[in-house]
Amino acid sequence: MKSGFKIFIISLLVIVLLFYAVYWAFFDIQHIKGQDYLRESTSPDEKYTITAYLNNGGATTSYAVLCTVKNNKTGKKKNIYWQYRCENAEIIWKSDEIVIINGIELSVSKDTYDYRRK
């Protein structure tokens, strides 16, 4: 291989890794951990449980609410709701699969809400 092609491939790899790191750090809510437990709610068929947490970003930022959903049959968890400048979580089940969190309707199996992506 020619050295110019090697440099191009290495540069491309570095750029891709940089973009992934930025996405992971600033746009992926799955790495966020809940801090203070607020409440939880189970779906009518008891297949899913949503747990809400209040996260404190420190002295210079406001509170945020994180909600995780757990599939009670498989034990698998994922973050489905992330709202900044919020201190409570109103959780209403519309059906076995559809939940409304603070007015945002989500399918627990396929949707996520991130305030940064309105």
PDB file of C-alpha atoms in Angstrom:
ATOM      1  CA  MET A   1       0.000   0.000   0.000  1.00  0.00           C
ATOM      2  CA  LYS A   2       1.104   3.494  -0.640  1.00  0.00           C
ATOM      3  CA  SER A   3       1.729   5.746   2.333  1.00  0.00           C
ATOM      4  CA  GLY A   4      -0.841   8.320   1.156  1.00  0.00           C
ATOM      5  CA  PHE A   5      -3.592   5.693   1.222  1.00  0.00           C
ATOM      6  CA  LYS A   6      -2.538   4.567   4.727  1.00  0.00           C
ATOM      7  CA  ILE A   7      -2.687   8.160   5.972  1.00  0.00           C
ATOM      8  CA  PHE A   8      -6.130   8.570   4.415  1.00  0.00           C
ATOM      9  CA  ILE A   9      -7.459   5.394   6.103  1.00  0.00           C
ATOM     10  CA  ILE A  10      -5.995   6.355   9.492  1.00  0.00           C
ATOM     11  CA  SER A  11      -7.397   9.891   9.191  1.00  0.00           C
ATOM     12  CA  LEU A  12     -10.813   8.541   8.260  1.00  0.00           C
ATOM     13  CA  LEU A  13     -10.765   6.158  11.230  1.00  0.00           C
ATOM     14  CA  VAL A  14      -9.835   8.979  13.628  1.00  0.00           C
ATOM     15  CA  ILE A  15     -12.659  11.174  12.287  1.00  0.00           C
ATOM     16  CA  VAL A  16     -15.222   8.366  12.640  1.00  0.00           C
ATOM     17  CA  LEU A  17     -14.085   7.651  16.208  1.00  0.00           C
ATOM     18  CA  LEU A  18     -14.237  11.358  17.049  1.00  0.00           C
ATOM     19  CA  PHE A  19     -17.803  11.655  15.732  1.00  0.00           C
ATOM     20  CA  TYR A  20     -18.842   8.548  17.702  1.00  0.00           C
ATOM     21  CA  ALA A  21     -17.284   9.938  20.898  1.00  0.00           C
ATOM     22  CA  VAL A  22     -19.159  13.230  20.502  1.00  0.00           C
ATOM     23  CA  TYR A  23     -22.432  11.369  19.848  1.00  0.00           C
ATOM     24  CA  TRP A  24     -21.915   9.120  22.885  1.00  0.00           C
ATOM     25  CA  ALA A  25     -21.004  11.990  25.196  1.00  0.00           C
ATOM     26  CA  PHE A  26     -23.654  14.505  24.155  1.00  0.00           C
ATOM     27  CA  PHE A  27     -26.545  12.795  22.373  1.00  0.00           C
ATOM     28  CA  ASP A  28     -26.954   9.203  23.640  1.00  0.00           C
ATOM     29  CA  ILE A  29     -29.175   9.035  26.738  1.00  0.00           C
ATOM     30  CA  GLN A  30     -28.414   5.356  27.330  1.00  0.00           C
ATOM     31  CA  HIS A  31     -25.208   6.109  29.261  1.00  0.00           C
ATOM     32  CA  ILE A  32     -26.979   8.434  31.748  1.00  0.00           C
ATOM     33  CA  LYS A  33     -27.481   6.939  35.200  1.00  0.00           C
ATOM     34  CA  GLY A  34     -30.375   7.804  37.509  1.00  0.00           C
ATOM     35  CA  GLN A  35     -29.524   9.547  40.763  1.00  0.00           C
ATOM     36  CA  ASP A  36     -32.398  10.117  43.217  1.00  0.00           C
ATOM     37  CA  TYR A  37     -35.383   7.774  43.021  1.00  0.00           C
ATOM     38  CA  LEU A  38     -38.685   9.602  42.417  1.00  0.00           C
ATOM     39  CA  ARG A  39     -41.278   6.913  41.718  1.00  0.00           C
ATOM     40  CA  GLU A  40     -42.140   3.933  39.597  1.00  0.00           C
ATOM     41  CA  SER A  41     -45.155   2.669  37.732  1.00  0.00           C
ATOM     42  CA  THR A  42     -45.978  -0.741  36.266  1.00  0.00           C
ATOM     43  CA  SER A  43     -47.903  -1.315  33.025  1.00  0.00           C
ATOM     44  CA  PRO A  44     -51.457  -2.704  33.258  1.00  0.00           C
ATOM     45  CA  ASP A  45     -50.274  -6.160  32.098  1.00  0.00           C
ATOM     46  CA  GLU A  46     -47.265  -5.935  34.503  1.00  0.00           C
ATOM     47  CA  LYS A  47     -44.813  -6.561  31.647  1.00  0.00           C
ATOM     48  CA  TYR A  48     -42.999  -3.200  32.016  1.00  0.00           C
ATOM     49  CA  THR A  49     -41.949  -1.043  34.963  1.00  0.00           C
ATOM     50  CA  ILE A  50     -40.931   2.580  34.544  1.00  0.00           C
ATOM     51  CA  THR A  51     -38.680   4.085  37.194  1.00  0.00           C
ATOM     52  CA  ALA A  52     -38.217   7.857  37.394  1.00  0.00           C
ATOM     53  CA  TYR A  53     -35.115   9.520  38.820  1.00  0.00           C
ATOM     54  CA  LEU A  54     -34.257  13.122  39.622  1.00  0.00           C
ATOM     55  CA  ASN A  55     -30.764  14.053  38.447  1.00  0.00           C
ATOM     56  CA  ASN A  56     -28.913  17.033  39.869  1.00  0.00           C
ATOM     57  CA  GLY A  57     -26.400  18.522  37.460  1.00  0.00           C
ATOM     58  CA  GLY A  58     -24.721  20.674  40.097  1.00  0.00           C
ATOM     59  CA  ALA A  59     -24.760  24.308  41.154  1.00  0.00           C
ATOM     60  CA  THR A  60     -24.817  25.807  37.672  1.00  0.00           C
ATOM     61  CA  THR A  61     -27.510  23.635  36.079  1.00  0.00           C
ATOM     62  CA  SER A  62     -31.121  22.755  36.730  1.00  0.00           C
ATOM     63  CA  TYR A  63     -32.603  19.405  37.704  1.00  0.00           C
ATOM     64  CA  ALA A  64     -33.500  16.797  35.090  1.00  0.00           C
ATOM     65  CA  VAL A  65     -35.772  13.758  35.115  1.00  0.00           C
ATOM     66  CA  LEU A  66     -34.616  10.415  33.742  1.00  0.00           C
ATOM     67  CA  CYS A  67     -37.035   7.525  33.245  1.00  0.00           C
ATOM     68  CA  THR A  68     -35.959   3.969  32.626  1.00  0.00           C
ATOM     69  CA  VAL A  69     -38.140   1.116  31.451  1.00  0.00           C
ATOM     70  CA  LYS A  70     -37.552  -2.460  32.543  1.00  0.00           C
ATOM     71  CA  ASN A  71     -39.021  -5.461  30.770  1.00  0.00           C
ATOM     72  CA  ASN A  72     -40.054  -7.529  33.783  1.00  0.00           C
ATOM     73  CA  LYS A  73     -39.912 -10.792  31.817  1.00  0.00           C
ATOM     74  CA  THR A  74     -36.402 -10.402  30.387  1.00  0.00           C
ATOM     75  CA  GLY A  75     -34.914  -7.999  32.958  1.00  0.00           C
ATOM     76  CA  LYS A  76     -33.648  -5.747  30.152  1.00  0.00           C
ATOM     77  CA  LYS A  77     -33.540  -2.002  30.944  1.00  0.00           C
ATOM     78  CA  LYS A  78     -33.194   1.119  28.820  1.00  0.00           C
ATOM     79  CA  ASN A  79     -33.561   4.859  29.262  1.00  0.00           C
ATOM     80  CA  ILE A  80     -36.637   6.201  27.494  1.00  0.00           C
ATOM     81  CA  TYR A  81     -37.171   9.738  28.845  1.00  0.00           C
ATOM     82  CA  TRP A  82     -34.754  12.607  29.574  1.00  0.00           C
ATOM     83  CA  GLN A  83     -36.150  16.066  30.436  1.00  0.00           C
ATOM     84  CA  TYR A  84     -34.143  19.067  31.614  1.00  0.00           C
ATOM     85  CA  ARG A  85     -35.559  21.735  33.961  1.00  0.00           C
ATOM     86  CA  CYS A  86     -37.997  19.285  35.437  1.00  0.00           C
ATOM     87  CA  GLU A  87     -38.330  17.973  38.994  1.00  0.00           C
ATOM     88  CA  ASN A  88     -41.207  15.481  38.862  1.00  0.00           C
ATOM     89  CA  ALA A  89     -42.538  12.656  36.724  1.00  0.00           C
ATOM     90  CA  GLU A  90     -46.211  12.113  36.070  1.00  0.00           C
ATOM     91  CA  ILE A  91     -46.530   8.612  34.596  1.00  0.00           C
ATOM     92  CA  ILE A  92     -49.838   7.527  33.048  1.00  0.00           C
ATOM     93  CA  TRP A  93     -50.282   4.236  31.206  1.00  0.00           C
ATOM     94  CA  LYS A  94     -52.484   4.616  28.134  1.00  0.00           C
ATOM     95  CA  SER A  95     -52.229   0.885  27.296  1.00  0.00           C
ATOM     96  CA  ASP A  96     -49.928  -2.068  27.987  1.00  0.00           C
ATOM     97  CA  GLU A  97     -47.281  -0.628  25.622  1.00  0.00           C
ATOM     98  CA  ILE A  98     -48.000   3.136  25.567  1.00  0.00           C
ATOM     99  CA  VAL A  99     -47.089   5.449  28.433  1.00  0.00           C
ATOM    100  CA  ILE A 100     -47.425   9.204  28.889  1.00  0.00           C
ATOM    101  CA  ILE A 101     -44.640  10.832  30.916  1.00  0.00           C
ATOM    102  CA  ASN A 102     -45.162  14.508  31.699  1.00  0.00           C
ATOM    103  CA  GLY A 103     -47.375  14.826  28.624  1.00  0.00           C
ATOM    104  CA  ILE A 104     -45.016  12.999  26.237  1.00  0.00           C
ATOM    105  CA  GLU A 105     -46.525   9.832  24.731  1.00  0.00           C
ATOM    106  CA  LEU A 106     -44.061   6.966  24.195  1.00  0.00           C
ATOM    107  CA  SER A 107     -44.148   3.365  23.073  1.00  0.00           C
ATOM    108  CA  VAL A 108     -42.022   1.648  25.712  1.00  0.00           C
ATOM    109  CA  SER A 109     -40.653  -0.892  23.249  1.00  0.00           C
ATOM    110  CA  LYS A 110     -39.442   1.513  20.540  1.00  0.00           C
ATOM    111  CA  ASP A 111     -39.544   5.217  21.521  1.00  0.00           C
ATOM    112  CA  THR A 112     -37.236   7.496  23.480  1.00  0.00           C
ATOM    113  CA  TYR A 113     -37.645  11.161  24.376  1.00  0.00           C
ATOM    114  CA  ASP A 114     -34.664  13.476  24.764  1.00  0.00           C
ATOM    115  CA  TYR A 115     -35.414  17.178  25.338  1.00  0.00           C
ATOM    116  CA  ARG A 116     -32.380  18.086  23.228  1.00  0.00           C
ATOM    117  CA  ARG A 117     -34.017  16.572  20.136  1.00  0.00           C
ATOM    118  CA  LYS A 118     -37.391  18.332  20.159  1.00  0.00           C
TER     119      LYS A 118
END
